[in-house]
Short mmCIF file of C-alpha atoms in Angstrom, two decimals:
data_model
loop_
_atom_site.label_atom_id
_atom_site.label_comp_id
_atom_site.label_asym_id
_atom_site.label_seq_id
_atom_site.Cartn_x
_atom_site.Cartn_y
_atom_site.Cartn_z
CA MET A 24 75.14 131.52 86.40
CA SER A 25 73.85 133.48 83.47
CA LEU A 26 76.40 134.51 80.89
CA ASP A 27 75.61 136.89 78.11
CA ALA A 28 76.94 136.49 74.59
CA LYS A 29 80.00 138.59 75.40
CA ASP A 30 80.97 136.31 78.33
CA VAL A 31 80.36 133.15 76.27
CA ALA A 32 82.61 134.50 73.51
CA LEU A 33 85.30 135.27 76.10
CA LEU A 34 84.88 131.79 77.58
CA ARG A 35 85.36 130.16 74.16
CA LYS A 36 88.38 132.35 73.43
CA LEU A 37 90.08 131.60 76.77
CA TRP A 38 89.31 127.88 76.49
CA ALA A 39 90.78 127.74 72.99
CA ALA A 40 93.86 129.58 74.29
CA GLY A 41 94.44 126.70 76.73
CA GLN A 42 93.49 128.32 80.03
CA SER A 43 92.09 126.10 82.76
CA ALA A 44 88.52 126.23 84.01
CA ALA A 45 89.70 127.76 87.29
CA GLN A 46 91.54 130.57 85.48
CA ILE A 47 88.50 131.28 83.33
CA ALA A 48 86.23 131.26 86.40
CA ARG A 49 88.41 133.84 88.16
CA ARG A 50 88.31 136.04 85.06
CA LEU A 51 84.52 135.80 84.71
CA GLY A 52 83.83 136.02 88.46
CA CYS A 53 82.05 132.70 88.93
CA SER A 54 82.84 129.19 90.21
CA ARG A 55 84.94 126.62 88.39
CA ASN A 56 82.05 124.16 88.36
CA ALA A 57 79.85 126.76 86.67
CA VAL A 58 82.47 127.14 83.92
CA CYS A 59 82.78 123.35 83.56
CA GLY A 60 79.00 123.03 83.24
CA ARG A 61 78.85 125.76 80.62
CA LEU A 62 81.71 124.13 78.66
CA THR A 63 79.84 120.84 78.71
CA ARG A 64 76.63 122.45 77.48
CA LEU A 65 78.53 124.22 74.73
CA GLY A 66 80.10 120.90 73.71
CA LEU A 67 83.65 122.16 74.16
CA LYS A 68 86.20 119.51 74.95
CA ARG A 69 89.89 119.71 75.32
CA GLY A 70 92.07 117.15 73.62
CA ARG A 71 94.16 114.80 75.67
CA LYS A 72 97.14 116.44 77.29
CA PRO A 73 100.50 114.97 76.40
CA PRO A 74 102.23 113.35 79.37
CA THR A 75 104.53 115.73 81.21
CA ALA A 76 107.14 113.10 81.89
CA LYS A 77 108.14 109.97 80.06
CA PRO A 78 106.46 107.05 81.81
CA MET A 79 108.65 104.11 82.70
CA ILE A 80 107.37 101.06 80.87
CA ARG A 81 108.05 97.85 82.72
CA SER A 82 107.76 94.40 81.27
CA VAL A 83 105.34 91.98 82.89
CA PRO A 84 107.20 89.58 85.17
CA LYS A 85 107.13 85.98 84.08
CA GLN A 86 104.96 83.72 86.16
CA ARG A 87 106.74 80.90 87.88
CA PRO A 88 105.27 77.47 87.32
CA ALA A 89 103.32 76.10 90.25
CA LEU A 90 105.04 73.41 92.27
CA VAL A 91 103.75 70.04 91.24
CA ALA A 92 103.48 67.33 93.86
CA CYS A 93 106.01 64.58 93.28
CA ALA A 94 104.72 61.17 92.33
CA ARG A 95 107.11 59.53 94.79
CA PRO A 96 108.83 60.99 97.81
CA VAL A 97 112.36 62.21 97.34
CA THR A 98 114.92 60.68 99.63
CA LYS A 99 117.17 63.07 101.48
CA LYS A 100 120.88 62.82 100.96
CA VAL A 101 122.73 62.60 104.24
CA SER A 102 126.42 63.27 104.43
CA ARG A 103 128.39 60.38 105.81
CA LYS A 104 131.24 62.02 107.61
CA THR A 105 132.97 59.53 109.85
CA GLY A 106 135.46 61.98 111.30
CA LYS A 107 133.92 62.34 114.80
CA LYS A 108 132.53 59.54 116.85
CA GLN A 109 129.82 60.23 119.43
CA LYS A 110 130.76 59.80 123.04
CA GLU A 111 128.93 56.93 124.80
CA PHE A 112 127.64 57.32 128.36
CA THR A 113 126.80 54.74 130.97
CA LYS A 114 123.41 54.63 132.68
CA ARG A 115 124.89 56.07 135.85
CA GLN A 116 126.37 59.04 133.94
CA LEU A 117 123.07 59.69 132.17
CA TYR A 118 121.12 59.65 135.47
CA ALA A 119 123.65 62.03 137.00
CA MET A 120 123.33 64.46 134.10
CA LEU A 121 119.52 64.29 134.31
CA ALA A 122 119.53 64.93 138.06
CA GLU A 123 121.83 67.92 137.63
CA ALA A 124 119.61 69.33 134.89
CA LEU A 125 116.57 69.03 137.19
CA ARG A 126 118.41 70.84 139.98
CA ASN A 127 119.34 73.68 137.61
CA THR A 128 115.79 74.18 136.29
CA GLY A 129 113.81 74.17 139.43
#
């Protein structure tokens, strides 16, 4: 793309006015990349744009401490409810239950 002095002056004016490279390219009749290259060669930079929305700033979550292996095993607490007593079966009753279970499965 070859721009004459008139086009370069227009490019500088439009860039200073805040138009995008695509808008300037449409106005000059060339590609956006050609405008970006020319802006780079001319040393024109645009300042940082202010954010359009307020970003949500989150605090960093606290790291949980790693689990440390216990020096000695911890004994489990077992409740000692004595309310119900288990029913006791005789050998004959146990064999009968086992035989019935085998009949039901196979």
